[in-house]
Amino acid sequence: MQIAFRLSVLAAALSCTVATPVFAQEANVSTEQELAAMRAQLQALTSRINELEADLAESRAVSPSTDSPIVGDTSTVSAQQEAAPATQLATSSGWSFKPRGRLMFDAGTVSVPDSAAADDGFGNELRRARIGASGDLPGGFGYKFEIDFAGDEVAISDAVLTYADGPLEVAVGQHNNFQSLDELTSSLHTSFIERSAFTDAFGFERRIGASISYSSGLILAQAGLFTDNSADTGTDNRGVDGRVVVMPKIGPVQMHLAGSVHYNDLGHEDASVRYRQRPFVHFTSIRYVDTRNLAADNEFGIGIEAAAITGPFHTAAEGFWQKVDTPLEVANPTFFGGYVEAGYFLTAGDARGYKGGKFDRVKPVNPVGEGGFGSLQFNLRYDYLDLNDAGIVGGIQNAYEASLIWKPTDYTLFSVNYGRMDYRDAAIPMEDGDRDYGVDALGLRAQVDF
C-alpha cells in the first residue's frame, strides 16, 4: 500500500512537470522562471510525501495494517525448545558445555521356593544417579565426564577425552571397551530393566584405556588397549579389545551384524576371576549361578551380534564365549551366555532408535504434553547363561522375560518387567539338596534423564 501511494504521488509530480512548461510557454514566461517554478513544486511535493509517510507510520504503530505479512504460530516451536532436556553453552572459538544426567529408581519382588535358603520378597534401590557434562574443545577435541552417586560409594562412570578427524575418533580415559550390543547400548535405551545375564556375569565394565574407532558408511571398526576400571586400578589388568560392525539399511530394514574379540591378562600370579549373576533384577544381592573364585592367568572372549529394526518391530540376538586360562593342570573352562529378543511398539509411528552400531533413544511421535500418549513398547526375551564346564559347576540359568515400556516423552520412562528363571545346578540348594528350581522376579522402573 505504501509503495502504491508513493508511485501515485510521483506520477502526479511528473504530470505537473509536463503541464508547467506548457502553460509557461503560452504566457511567454522565461526559462529561469520555469525552472524556479518546477523546483518549488517538487520541494512542496517532497515535503508532503514526508508528512504522509510519517502519518502512515504513526497509524501502523497504533493499529497494525492489514497489509502486514502473515506470521505462523511459533508457540509449538517455542514449546519444543523449552522442552529440551539441557542447555548447551557454546562459543564461537569451539568450546561447548552441556550438562547431562540420569535418575533411575527401581522396585519389585523376588519369589524363591520356601525351602531354598535365600532371602526373597520386596526390594528397591536407586539404580543410577548420574550427573556430568560433555562438550567440544577447539581443534576437534571433545570430552565426557559422569559421576554415579547410586550405591554406597561415589563412582566415576565416564571420564574420557576424544579427538575426531573425519571418520576417525581417538578416545583416552575410562570408557566402554566394545564388549557387546546390549552392553554398549545406554542403560537409558535398553529393552529391559537389566541387560542380558552374560554382560554382568563376565564382568563387562568401563575401563581406563586408549581406543580408536573408524566409521564410514556401512562399516564401524573399533579397537583399543585397556587396563582396569578406575575403582580397581591395583589389579594390573592389561587387555586388548576389538569390534567390527556392519550396519546396512536394506529398504525399510536397519540391519546390524557384528563380532568382537577380547583378551585380558590379569597381571599377577595369584589372580582370580569369579562369574555370577543376579535373578534378572539388581536390587537383590543373591546370585543363584556362581562359579566362586577361580585361579586364572587370563581371559579370552568372543562375541557375535545380530539385530534388525523395521517400523515398530525390532529383534536382536547375541552369543558370547568366555574362556579362562587357569594355572592349574586341568582343562581350561569356556563359559557361554546369550539371548534372543523381540519387541513391538503398540503406538502408531514409533520405532526403536539406532545410531553408531548400537540402539539409541526412542522418541515418541505423539508425546504427552502435545496432545499424545507417548510410546508403548512390548518386549520378550529368552536369556541363557551356562557356567558349567571343565569340572566347574557354577550353574545354568534359563530366563524367560517380558517388559512393557511407556515413554511419555523423549526423556521420561516407566517400565514393568517380569522374569522367570529356571536354574540347574544352582549355587544355593534347597533344604533337600535339590539345586534345580525356579525363581520369579518383578521389576518396576521410573526414569528421567537430561
C-alpha positions as a LaTeX table, in Angstrom:
\begin{tabular}{lrrr}
\hline
Residue & $x$ (\AA) & $y$ (\AA) & $z$ (\AA) \\
\hline
Met1 & 0.00 & 0.00 & 0.00 \\
Gln2 & 2.84 & 2.41 & 0.88 \\
Ile3 & 4.64 & 1.67 & $-2.41$ \\
Ala4 & 1.46 & 2.24 & $-4.46$ \\
Phe5 & 0.88 & 5.56 & $-2.70$ \\
Arg6 & 4.40 & 6.80 & $-3.49$ \\
Leu7 & 4.01 & 5.82 & $-7.15$ \\
Ser8 & 0.78 & 7.79 & $-7.47$ \\
Val9 & 2.39 & 10.84 & $-5.91$ \\
Leu10 & 5.38 & 10.63 & $-8.23$ \\
Ala11 & 3.04 & 10.31 & $-11.20$ \\
Ala12 & 1.30 & 13.47 & $-10.11$ \\
Ala13 & 4.66 & 15.20 & $-9.80$ \\
Leu14 & 5.60 & 14.19 & $-13.35$ \\
Ser15 & 2.31 & 15.46 & $-14.72$ \\
Cys16 & 2.98 & 18.76 & $-13.06$ \\
Thr17 & 6.43 & 18.99 & $-14.59$ \\
Val18 & 4.90 & 18.44 & $-18.02$ \\
Ala19 & 1.99 & 20.84 & $-17.61$ \\
Thr20 & 4.00 & 23.68 & $-16.11$ \\
Pro21 & 6.20 & 24.43 & $-19.14$ \\
Val22 & 3.16 & 24.26 & $-21.48$ \\
Phe23 & 1.37 & 26.99 & $-19.54$ \\
Ala24 & 4.63 & 28.92 & $-19.21$ \\
Gln25 & 5.18 & 28.90 & $-22.97$ \\
Glu26 & 1.67 & 30.17 & $-23.53$ \\
Ala27 & 2.34 & 33.01 & $-21.09$ \\
Asn28 & 5.78 & 33.66 & $-22.59$ \\
Val29 & 7.49 & 33.02 & $-19.24$ \\
Ser30 & 11.28 & 32.93 & $-19.30$ \\
Thr31 & 13.27 & 29.71 & $-18.85$ \\
Glu32 & 14.56 & 30.83 & $-15.46$ \\
Gln33 & 11.04 & 31.33 & $-14.21$ \\
Glu34 & 10.01 & 27.89 & $-15.45$ \\
Leu35 & 12.87 & 26.17 & $-13.62$ \\
Ala36 & 12.16 & 28.09 & $-10.43$ \\
Ala37 & 8.51 & 27.09 & $-10.55$ \\
Met38 & 9.38 & 23.43 & $-11.10$ \\
Arg39 & 11.81 & 23.40 & $-8.15$ \\
Ala40 & 9.22 & 24.93 & $-5.90$ \\
Gln41 & 6.59 & 22.38 & $-6.89$ \\
Leu42 & 8.97 & 19.42 & $-6.35$ \\
Gln43 & 10.00 & 20.73 & $-2.94$ \\
Ala44 & 6.37 & 21.04 & $-1.96$ \\
Leu45 & 5.60 & 17.51 & $-3.16$ \\
Thr46 & 8.62 & 16.07 & $-1.33$ \\
Ser47 & 7.58 & 17.78 & 1.87 \\
Arg48 & 4.04 & 16.46 & 1.53 \\
Ile49 & 5.27 & 12.88 & 0.89 \\
Asn50 & 7.39 & 13.01 & 4.04 \\
Glu51 & 4.41 & 14.20 & 6.06 \\
Leu52 & 2.17 & 11.43 & 4.70 \\
Glu53 & 4.79 & 8.73 & 5.40 \\
Ala54 & 5.16 & 9.96 & 8.98 \\
Asp55 & 1.39 & 9.86 & 9.45 \\
Leu56 & 1.22 & 6.34 & 7.99 \\
Ala57 & 3.99 & 5.03 & 10.29 \\
Glu58 & 2.27 & 6.56 & 13.30 \\
Ser59 & $-1.07$ & 4.93 & 12.43 \\
Arg60 & 0.57 & 1.49 & 11.99 \\
Ala61 & 2.20 & 1.76 & 15.40 \\
Val62 & $-1.25$ & 2.19 & 16.97 \\
Ser63 & $-3.07$ & $-0.43$ & 14.83 \\
Pro64 & $-1.20$ & $-2.92$ & 12.57 \\
Ser65 & $-2.14$ & $-2.71$ & 8.92 \\
Thr66 & $-3.96$ & $-5.49$ & 7.12 \\
Asp67 & $-1.01$ & $-5.45$ & 4.70 \\
Ser68 & 1.28 & $-6.87$ & 7.41 \\
Pro69 & 2.79 & $-10.25$ & 6.44 \\
Ile70 & 1.11 & $-13.36$ & 7.89 \\
Val71 & 3.35 & $-14.99$ & 10.52 \\
Gly72 & 2.85 & $-18.65$ & 11.58 \\
Asp73 & 2.14 & $-19.59$ & 15.17 \\
Thr74 & 5.51 & $-20.06$ & 16.88 \\
Ser75 & 4.11 & $-21.39$ & 20.14 \\
Thr76 & 4.78 & $-25.02$ & 19.12 \\
Val77 & 8.39 & $-24.27$ & 18.19 \\
Ser78 & 8.89 & $-22.37$ & 21.44 \\
Ala79 & 7.40 & $-25.24$ & 23.42 \\
Gln80 & 9.76 & $-27.71$ & 21.74 \\
Gln81 & 12.74 & $-25.50$ & 22.52 \\
Glu82 & 11.64 & $-25.17$ & 26.14 \\
Ala83 & 11.24 & $-28.97$ & 26.34 \\
Ala84 & 14.92 & $-29.55$ & 25.51 \\
Pro85 & 16.49 & $-31.60$ & 28.32 \\
Ala86 & 19.55 & $-29.44$ & 28.83 \\
Thr87 & 21.02 & $-26.16$ & 27.69 \\
Gln88 & 24.26 & $-26.29$ & 25.77 \\
Leu89 & 26.65 & $-23.39$ & 26.20 \\
Ala90 & 28.91 & $-22.76$ & 23.23 \\
Thr91 & 31.38 & $-20.16$ & 22.00 \\
Ser92 & 32.50 & $-19.20$ & 18.51 \\
Ser93 & 36.02 & $-20.44$ & 19.32 \\
Gly94 & 34.84 & $-24.07$ & 19.54 \\
Trp95 & 34.18 & $-24.54$ & 23.27 \\
Ser96 & 30.88 & $-26.09$ & 24.40 \\
Phe97 & 29.45 & $-27.36$ & 27.68 \\
Lys98 & 26.32 & $-29.47$ & 28.05 \\
Pro99 & 25.17 & $-30.74$ & 31.47 \\
Arg100 & 23.90 & $-34.31$ & 31.49 \\
Gly101 & 22.46 & $-36.75$ & 33.99 \\
Arg102 & 20.07 & $-39.60$ & 34.69 \\
Leu103 & 17.98 & $-40.84$ & 37.58 \\
Met104 & 16.57 & $-44.39$ & 37.81 \\
Phe105 & 14.53 & $-45.75$ & 40.69 \\
Asp106 & 13.76 & $-49.50$ & 40.77 \\
Ala107 & 11.43 & $-51.55$ & 42.96 \\
Gly108 & 9.95 & $-55.04$ & 42.84 \\
Thr109 & 9.93 & $-58.52$ & 44.28 \\
Val110 & 11.86 & $-61.79$ & 44.03 \\
Ser111 & 9.95 & $-65.01$ & 44.74 \\
Val112 & 12.02 & $-68.06$ & 45.75 \\
Pro113 & 10.80 & $-71.54$ & 46.81 \\
Asp114 & 10.24 & $-71.65$ & 50.57 \\
Ser115 & 12.73 & $-74.46$ & 51.04 \\
Ala116 & 15.59 & $-72.51$ & 49.43 \\
Ala117 & 17.83 & $-70.82$ & 51.98 \\
Ala118 & 17.75 & $-67.43$ & 50.28 \\
Asp119 & 16.07 & $-64.14$ & 51.07 \\
Asp120 & 13.27 & $-63.01$ & 48.81 \\
Gly121 & 10.41 & $-60.54$ & 48.85 \\
Phe122 & 10.27 & $-56.79$ & 48.22 \\
Gly123 & 13.30 & $-54.76$ & 47.27 \\
Asn124 & 14.08 & $-51.32$ & 45.91 \\
Glu125 & 17.07 & $-49.15$ & 45.09 \\
Leu126 & 18.29 & $-46.00$ & 43.43 \\
Arg127 & 19.73 & $-47.87$ & 40.46 \\
Arg128 & 21.58 & $-44.97$ & 38.85 \\
Ala129 & 22.00 & $-41.32$ & 39.85 \\
Arg130 & 24.48 & $-39.74$ & 37.47 \\
Ile131 & 25.49 & $-36.16$ & 36.86 \\
Gly132 & 28.11 & $-34.88$ & 34.47 \\
Ala133 & 28.88 & $-32.88$ & 31.38 \\
Ser134 & 30.04 & $-33.31$ & 27.80 \\
Gly135 & 31.09 & $-30.98$ & 25.04 \\
Asp136 & 33.61 & $-29.89$ & 22.44 \\
Leu137 & 37.04 & $-28.29$ & 22.66 \\
Pro138 & 38.86 & $-26.30$ & 19.96 \\
Gly139 & 40.78 & $-28.32$ & 17.38 \\
Gly140 & 38.39 & $-31.26$ & 17.04 \\
Phe141 & 38.65 & $-32.43$ & 20.66 \\
Gly142 & 35.77 & $-33.40$ & 22.93 \\
Tyr143 & 35.14 & $-34.62$ & 26.45 \\
Lys144 & 32.62 & $-36.52$ & 28.57 \\
Phe145 & 32.58 & $-36.88$ & 32.36 \\
Glu146 & 29.94 & $-38.50$ & 34.57 \\
Ile147 & 29.80 & $-39.44$ & 38.26 \\
Asp148 & 27.34 & $-42.00$ & 39.66 \\
Phe149 & 26.03 & $-41.36$ & 43.19 \\
Ala150 & 23.92 & $-44.53$ & 43.42 \\
Gly151 & 25.02 & $-47.22$ & 45.85 \\
Asp152 & 27.33 & $-46.92$ & 48.82 \\
Glu153 & 30.16 & $-45.12$ & 47.02 \\
Val154 & 30.56 & $-42.33$ & 44.50 \\
Ala155 & 31.95 & $-43.85$ & 41.31 \\
Ile156 & 33.26 & $-42.44$ & 38.05 \\
Ser157 & 31.16 & $-43.63$ & 35.13 \\
Asp158 & 32.73 & $-41.95$ & 32.09 \\
Ala159 & 35.88 & $-39.82$ & 32.06 \\
Val160 & 37.14 & $-39.57$ & 28.51 \\
Leu161 & 38.90 & $-37.16$ & 26.16 \\
Thr162 & 38.23 & $-37.63$ & 22.44 \\
Tyr163 & 39.65 & $-36.37$ & 19.17 \\
Ala164 & 37.74 & $-36.67$ & 15.89 \\
Asp165 & 39.05 & $-36.21$ & 12.37 \\
Gly166 & 36.61 & $-37.25$ & 9.67 \\
Pro167 & 35.74 & $-40.94$ & 10.07 \\
Leu168 & 38.37 & $-41.46$ & 12.80 \\
Glu169 & 37.91 & $-40.92$ & 16.53 \\
Val170 & 40.50 & $-41.44$ & 19.24 \\
Ala171 & 39.44 & $-41.79$ & 22.89 \\
Val172 & 41.60 & $-41.74$ & 26.01 \\
Gly173 & 40.26 & $-42.33$ & 29.52 \\
Gln174 & 37.61 & $-44.50$ & 31.12 \\
His175 & 35.08 & $-45.76$ & 28.57 \\
Asn176 & 33.44 & $-48.95$ & 27.29 \\
Asn177 & 35.77 & $-51.46$ & 25.69 \\
Phe178 & 33.47 & $-52.65$ & 22.88 \\
Gln179 & 32.02 & $-55.71$ & 24.62 \\
Ser180 & 28.55 & $-56.33$ & 23.12 \\
Leu181 & 25.50 & $-54.67$ & 21.58 \\
Asp182 & 23.48 & $-54.94$ & 24.79 \\
Glu183 & 26.34 & $-53.62$ & 26.94 \\
Leu184 & 27.21 & $-50.73$ & 24.62 \\
Thr185 & 23.58 & $-49.62$ & 24.33 \\
Ser186 & 22.99 & $-46.98$ & 27.00 \\
Ser187 & 21.01 & $-48.09$ & 30.06 \\
Leu188 & 18.58 & $-45.34$ & 29.05 \\
His189 & 17.64 & $-47.21$ & 25.87 \\
Thr190 & 17.68 & $-50.94$ & 26.72 \\
Ser191 & 14.63 & $-53.18$ & 26.25 \\
Phe192 & 14.63 & $-54.48$ & 29.82 \\
Ile193 & 15.33 & $-53.24$ & 33.32 \\
Glu194 & 18.68 & $-55.09$ & 33.19 \\
Arg195 & 20.90 & $-56.24$ & 30.36 \\
Ser196 & 21.39 & $-59.86$ & 29.36 \\
Ala197 & 22.84 & $-62.07$ & 32.11 \\
Phe198 & 26.23 & $-62.70$ & 30.47 \\
Thr199 & 27.15 & $-58.99$ & 30.41 \\
Asp200 & 27.26 & $-58.84$ & 34.22 \\
Ala201 & 28.38 & $-62.43$ & 34.77 \\
Phe202 & 31.52 & $-61.93$ & 32.68 \\
Gly203 & 32.35 & $-58.61$ & 34.33 \\
Phe204 & 31.75 & $-56.18$ & 31.46 \\
Glu205 & 32.50 & $-52.65$ & 32.68 \\
Arg206 & 34.13 & $-49.39$ & 31.64 \\
Arg207 & 37.92 & $-49.43$ & 31.83 \\
Ile208 & 40.76 & $-46.96$ & 31.54 \\
Gly209 & 42.43 & $-47.14$ & 28.16 \\
Ala210 & 43.02 & $-45.72$ & 24.70 \\
Ser211 & 41.00 & $-46.66$ & 21.65 \\
Ile212 & 40.44 & $-45.75$ & 18.03 \\
Ser213 & 37.23 & $-46.02$ & 16.01 \\
Tyr214 & 36.66 & $-45.81$ & 12.27 \\
Ser215 & 33.16 & $-45.25$ & 10.92 \\
Ser216 & 32.37 & $-44.91$ & 7.24 \\
Gly217 & 29.06 & $-45.79$ & 5.66 \\
Leu218 & 28.18 & $-49.39$ & 6.48 \\
Ile219 & 31.32 & $-50.16$ & 8.50 \\
Leu220 & 32.28 & $-49.40$ & 12.09 \\
Ala221 & 35.62 & $-50.73$ & 13.38 \\
Gln222 & 36.74 & $-50.25$ & 16.99 \\
Ala223 & 39.90 & $-51.35$ & 18.83 \\
Gly224 & 41.72 & $-50.39$ & 22.00 \\
Leu225 & 44.16 & $-51.16$ & 24.79 \\
Phe226 & 42.64 & $-51.17$ & 28.28 \\
Thr227 & 43.70 & $-51.69$ & 31.89 \\
Asp228 & 41.31 & $-51.58$ & 34.88 \\
Asn229 & 38.21 & $-49.76$ & 35.96 \\
Ser230 & 39.09 & $-46.55$ & 37.81 \\
Ala231 & 37.89 & $-48.14$ & 41.07 \\
Asp232 & 40.23 & $-51.17$ & 40.70 \\
Thr233 & 43.49 & $-49.81$ & 39.37 \\
Gly234 & 45.53 & $-52.05$ & 41.69 \\
Thr235 & 44.74 & $-55.28$ & 39.84 \\
Asp236 & 47.20 & $-54.68$ & 36.96 \\
Asn237 & 44.90 & $-55.90$ & 34.18 \\
Arg238 & 46.12 & $-55.41$ & 30.62 \\
Gly239 & 43.72 & $-56.07$ & 27.78 \\
Val240 & 43.13 & $-55.76$ & 24.05 \\
Asp241 & 39.61 & $-55.40$ & 22.64 \\
Gly242 & 38.24 & $-55.10$ & 19.12 \\
Arg243 & 34.84 & $-54.97$ & 17.44 \\
Val244 & 33.64 & $-54.72$ & 13.83 \\
Val245 & 30.07 & $-53.78$ & 12.89 \\
Val246 & 28.32 & $-53.98$ & 9.53 \\
Met247 & 25.12 & $-51.92$ & 9.56 \\
Pro248 & 23.41 & $-51.84$ & 6.15 \\
Lys249 & 19.92 & $-50.49$ & 5.59 \\
Ile250 & 18.01 & $-52.70$ & 3.17 \\
Gly251 & 14.80 & $-50.95$ & 2.17 \\
Pro252 & 12.97 & $-50.11$ & 5.40 \\
Val253 & 15.07 & $-52.57$ & 7.46 \\
Gln254 & 18.04 & $-51.37$ & 9.51 \\
Met255 & 20.39 & $-54.34$ & 9.90 \\
His256 & 23.16 & $-54.89$ & 12.45 \\
Leu257 & 25.82 & $-57.63$ & 12.26 \\
Ala258 & 28.90 & $-57.56$ & 14.46 \\
Gly259 & 31.67 & $-59.55$ & 16.07 \\
Ser260 & 34.11 & $-58.78$ & 18.87 \\
Val261 & 37.28 & $-60.27$ & 20.37 \\
His262 & 38.66 & $-59.63$ & 23.86 \\
Tyr263 & 41.84 & $-60.62$ & 25.67 \\
Asn264 & 42.62 & $-59.70$ & 29.27 \\
Asp265 & 45.86 & $-60.55$ & 31.08 \\
Leu266 & 45.12 & $-60.48$ & 34.81 \\
Gly267 & 48.61 & $-59.25$ & 35.58 \\
His268 & 49.79 & $-61.15$ & 38.67 \\
Glu269 & 50.39 & $-64.72$ & 39.82 \\
Asp270 & 47.64 & $-65.05$ & 42.42 \\
Ala271 & 44.91 & $-63.53$ & 40.25 \\
Ser272 & 41.41 & $-64.99$ & 40.18 \\
Val273 & 38.08 & $-64.48$ & 38.44 \\
Arg274 & 34.52 & $-65.05$ & 39.58 \\
Tyr275 & 31.48 & $-65.28$ & 37.32 \\
Arg276 & 27.99 & $-64.94$ & 38.83 \\
Gln277 & 24.65 & $-63.26$ & 38.22 \\
Arg278 & 21.54 & $-61.98$ & 39.97 \\
Pro279 & 18.00 & $-63.19$ & 39.09 \\
Phe280 & 17.03 & $-60.56$ & 36.48 \\
Val281 & 16.77 & $-57.57$ & 38.89 \\
His282 & 19.62 & $-55.67$ & 40.53 \\
Phe283 & 18.09 & $-54.75$ & 43.91 \\
Thr284 & 18.79 & $-58.23$ & 45.32 \\
Ser285 & 22.28 & $-59.35$ & 46.30 \\
Ile286 & 21.54 & $-63.08$ & 45.90 \\
Arg287 & 23.21 & $-64.91$ & 42.99 \\
Tyr288 & 21.80 & $-68.29$ & 42.02 \\
Val289 & 24.56 & $-69.01$ & 39.49 \\
Asp290 & 28.12 & $-68.59$ & 40.78 \\
Thr291 & 31.47 & $-70.17$ & 39.89 \\
Arg292 & 33.12 & $-68.94$ & 43.10 \\
Asn293 & 36.74 & $-67.74$ & 42.79 \\
Leu294 & 38.79 & $-69.41$ & 40.05 \\
Ala295 & 42.56 & $-69.09$ & 39.81 \\
Ala296 & 43.31 & $-67.58$ & 36.40 \\
Asp297 & 46.08 & $-66.11$ & 34.28 \\
Asn298 & 43.97 & $-64.53$ & 31.55 \\
Glu299 & 40.55 & $-64.36$ & 29.90 \\
Phe300 & 39.69 & $-64.64$ & 26.21 \\
Gly301 & 36.24 & $-63.77$ & 24.87 \\
Ile302 & 34.48 & $-63.89$ & 21.51 \\
Gly303 & 31.11 & $-62.28$ & 20.86 \\
Ile304 & 28.68 & $-62.23$ & 17.94 \\
Glu305 & 25.75 & $-59.85$ & 17.45 \\
Ala306 & 22.75 & $-59.53$ & 15.14 \\
Ala307 & 19.79 & $-57.15$ & 15.14 \\
Ala308 & 17.17 & $-55.67$ & 12.85 \\
Ile309 & 14.69 & $-52.78$ & 13.05 \\
Thr310 & 11.76 & $-52.32$ & 10.69 \\
Gly311 & 8.95 & $-49.96$ & 11.57 \\
Pro312 & 7.59 & $-50.75$ & 15.05 \\
Phe313 & 9.34 & $-54.15$ & 15.21 \\
His314 & 12.86 & $-55.00$ & 16.33 \\
Thr315 & 14.77 & $-58.16$ & 17.07 \\
Ala316 & 18.24 & $-58.80$ & 18.50 \\
Ala317 & 20.42 & $-61.78$ & 19.40 \\
Glu318 & 23.88 & $-62.25$ & 20.85 \\
Gly319 & 26.23 & $-65.00$ & 21.92 \\
Phe320 & 29.41 & $-64.71$ & 23.97 \\
Trp321 & 32.06 & $-67.33$ & 24.83 \\
Gln322 & 34.38 & $-66.64$ & 27.76 \\
Lys323 & 37.45 & $-68.87$ & 28.10 \\
Val324 & 39.56 & $-68.84$ & 31.26 \\
Asp325 & 43.22 & $-69.84$ & 31.20 \\
Thr326 & 43.98 & $-71.35$ & 34.60 \\
Pro327 & 47.44 & $-72.08$ & 36.09 \\
Leu328 & 46.24 & $-75.50$ & 37.26 \\
Glu329 & 46.90 & $-78.74$ & 35.42 \\
Val330 & 43.28 & $-79.05$ & 34.36 \\
Ala331 & 41.26 & $-78.26$ & 31.26 \\
Asn332 & 40.52 & $-74.58$ & 30.79 \\
Pro333 & 36.77 & $-73.90$ & 31.08 \\
Thr334 & 34.77 & $-72.00$ & 28.48 \\
Phe335 & 31.51 & $-70.46$ & 29.65 \\
Phe336 & 28.69 & $-69.19$ & 27.45 \\
Gly337 & 25.90 & $-66.65$ & 27.56 \\
Gly338 & 23.43 & $-65.34$ & 25.03 \\
Tyr339 & 19.92 & $-64.09$ & 24.35 \\
Val340 & 17.25 & $-63.66$ & 21.71 \\
Glu341 & 14.72 & $-60.84$ & 22.00 \\
Ala342 & 11.95 & $-59.21$ & 20.00 \\
Gly343 & 9.90 & $-56.08$ & 20.59 \\
Tyr344 & 6.95 & $-54.24$ & 19.08 \\
Phe345 & 5.54 & $-50.73$ & 19.53 \\
Leu346 & 1.81 & $-50.66$ & 20.24 \\
Thr347 & 1.61 & $-46.94$ & 19.41 \\
Ala348 & 1.45 & $-45.86$ & 15.77 \\
Gly349 & 4.54 & $-44.37$ & 14.18 \\
Asp350 & 7.00 & $-45.22$ & 16.95 \\
Ala351 & 10.21 & $-47.18$ & 16.35 \\
Arg352 & 13.40 & $-48.07$ & 18.15 \\
Gly353 & 16.36 & $-45.76$ & 17.56 \\
Tyr354 & 19.71 & $-46.92$ & 16.16 \\
Lys355 & 22.95 & $-44.98$ & 15.84 \\
Gly356 & 26.66 & $-45.72$ & 15.78 \\
Gly357 & 26.44 & $-49.51$ & 15.99 \\
Lys358 & 24.03 & $-49.64$ & 18.94 \\
Phe359 & 20.41 & $-48.98$ & 19.85 \\
Asp360 & 19.55 & $-45.34$ & 20.53 \\
Arg361 & 16.82 & $-43.19$ & 22.05 \\
Val362 & 13.13 & $-43.80$ & 21.36 \\
Lys363 & 11.40 & $-40.50$ & 20.54 \\
Pro364 & 7.59 & $-40.77$ & 20.79 \\
Val365 & 5.79 & $-39.41$ & 17.74 \\
Asn366 & 2.91 & $-38.14$ & 19.91 \\
Pro367 & 4.37 & $-37.26$ & 23.32 \\
Val368 & 2.45 & $-36.30$ & 26.42 \\
Gly369 & 2.19 & $-32.53$ & 26.61 \\
Glu370 & 1.44 & $-32.21$ & 22.91 \\
Gly371 & $-1.89$ & $-34.00$ & 22.95 \\
Gly372 & $-0.47$ & $-37.52$ & 22.69 \\
Phe373 & 0.02 & $-40.62$ & 24.83 \\
Gly374 & 3.73 & $-41.20$ & 24.25 \\
Ser375 & 5.11 & $-44.55$ & 23.08 \\
Leu376 & 4.24 & $-48.02$ & 24.38 \\
Gln377 & 6.57 & $-50.94$ & 23.64 \\
Phe378 & 6.22 & $-54.65$ & 24.46 \\
Asn379 & 9.31 & $-56.90$ & 24.53 \\
Leu380 & 10.06 & $-60.61$ & 25.01 \\
Arg381 & 13.47 & $-62.16$ & 25.67 \\
Tyr382 & 14.96 & $-65.59$ & 26.20 \\
Asp383 & 18.21 & $-65.28$ & 28.17 \\
Tyr384 & 20.68 & $-68.13$ & 28.69 \\
Leu385 & 23.78 & $-68.41$ & 30.88 \\
Asp386 & 25.90 & $-71.55$ & 31.28 \\
Leu387 & 28.63 & $-71.53$ & 33.95 \\
Asn388 & 29.25 & $-75.29$ & 33.87 \\
Asp389 & 32.37 & $-76.55$ & 32.11 \\
Ala390 & 35.62 & $-78.49$ & 32.67 \\
Gly391 & 34.63 & $-79.59$ & 36.14 \\
Ile392 & 33.44 & $-76.13$ & 37.21 \\
Val393 & 29.79 & $-76.19$ & 38.32 \\
Gly394 & 28.55 & $-72.61$ & 38.53 \\
Gly395 & 25.03 & $-73.37$ & 37.38 \\
Ile396 & 22.84 & $-72.85$ & 34.34 \\
Gln397 & 20.15 & $-70.18$ & 34.06 \\
Asn398 & 17.29 & $-70.23$ & 31.55 \\
Ala399 & 15.35 & $-66.96$ & 31.80 \\
Tyr400 & 12.04 & $-66.07$ & 30.14 \\
Glu401 & 11.41 & $-62.35$ & 30.33 \\
Ala402 & 8.84 & $-59.74$ & 29.30 \\
Ser403 & 8.73 & $-55.96$ & 29.58 \\
Leu404 & 6.26 & $-53.16$ & 28.90 \\
Ile405 & 7.83 & $-49.73$ & 28.43 \\
Trp406 & 5.89 & $-46.46$ & 28.42 \\
Lys407 & 7.73 & $-43.32$ & 27.35 \\
Pro408 & 5.53 & $-40.24$ & 27.87 \\
Thr409 & 8.27 & $-38.02$ & 26.39 \\
Asp410 & 11.75 & $-38.37$ & 24.93 \\
Tyr411 & 13.36 & $-38.12$ & 28.36 \\
Thr412 & 10.97 & $-39.91$ & 30.74 \\
Leu413 & 10.28 & $-43.64$ & 31.05 \\
Phe414 & 8.23 & $-46.07$ & 33.14 \\
Ser415 & 8.53 & $-49.84$ & 32.76 \\
Val416 & 7.21 & $-53.11$ & 34.14 \\
Asn417 & 9.46 & $-56.18$ & 33.84 \\
Tyr418 & 8.85 & $-59.84$ & 34.66 \\
Gly419 & 11.33 & $-62.70$ & 34.60 \\
Arg420 & 11.05 & $-66.43$ & 35.23 \\
Met421 & 14.44 & $-68.05$ & 35.89 \\
Asp422 & 14.77 & $-71.83$ & 35.75 \\
Tyr423 & 18.01 & $-72.99$ & 37.37 \\
Arg424 & 20.01 & $-76.18$ & 37.04 \\
Asp425 & 22.88 & $-76.80$ & 39.43 \\
Ala426 & 22.03 & $-73.59$ & 41.28 \\
Ala427 & 24.64 & $-72.23$ & 43.68 \\
Ile428 & 22.10 & $-72.20$ & 46.53 \\
Pro429 & 20.49 & $-75.61$ & 47.25 \\
Met430 & 17.03 & $-76.24$ & 48.64 \\
Glu431 & 16.59 & $-77.92$ & 52.03 \\
Asp432 & 16.53 & $-81.36$ & 50.46 \\
Gly433 & 19.68 & $-80.63$ & 48.47 \\
Asp434 & 17.88 & $-80.07$ & 45.16 \\
Arg435 & 19.63 & $-77.48$ & 43.01 \\
Asp436 & 17.11 & $-77.45$ & 40.16 \\
Tyr437 & 14.26 & $-74.99$ & 40.78 \\
Gly438 & 12.67 & $-71.75$ & 39.56 \\
Val439 & 12.68 & $-68.12$ & 40.73 \\
Asp440 & 10.27 & $-65.33$ & 39.73 \\
Ala441 & 11.22 & $-61.65$ & 39.66 \\
Leu442 & 9.15 & $-58.50$ & 39.08 \\
Gly443 & 10.84 & $-55.16$ & 38.49 \\
Leu444 & 9.44 & $-51.64$ & 38.10 \\
Arg445 & 11.40 & $-48.61$ & 36.95 \\
Ala446 & 10.85 & $-44.84$ & 36.85 \\
Gln447 & 13.46 & $-42.96$ & 34.85 \\
Val448 & 14.36 & $-39.44$ & 33.73 \\
Asp449 & 17.44 & $-38.07$ & 32.00 \\
Phe450 & 18.73 & $-34.85$ & 30.54 \\
\hline
\end{tabular}
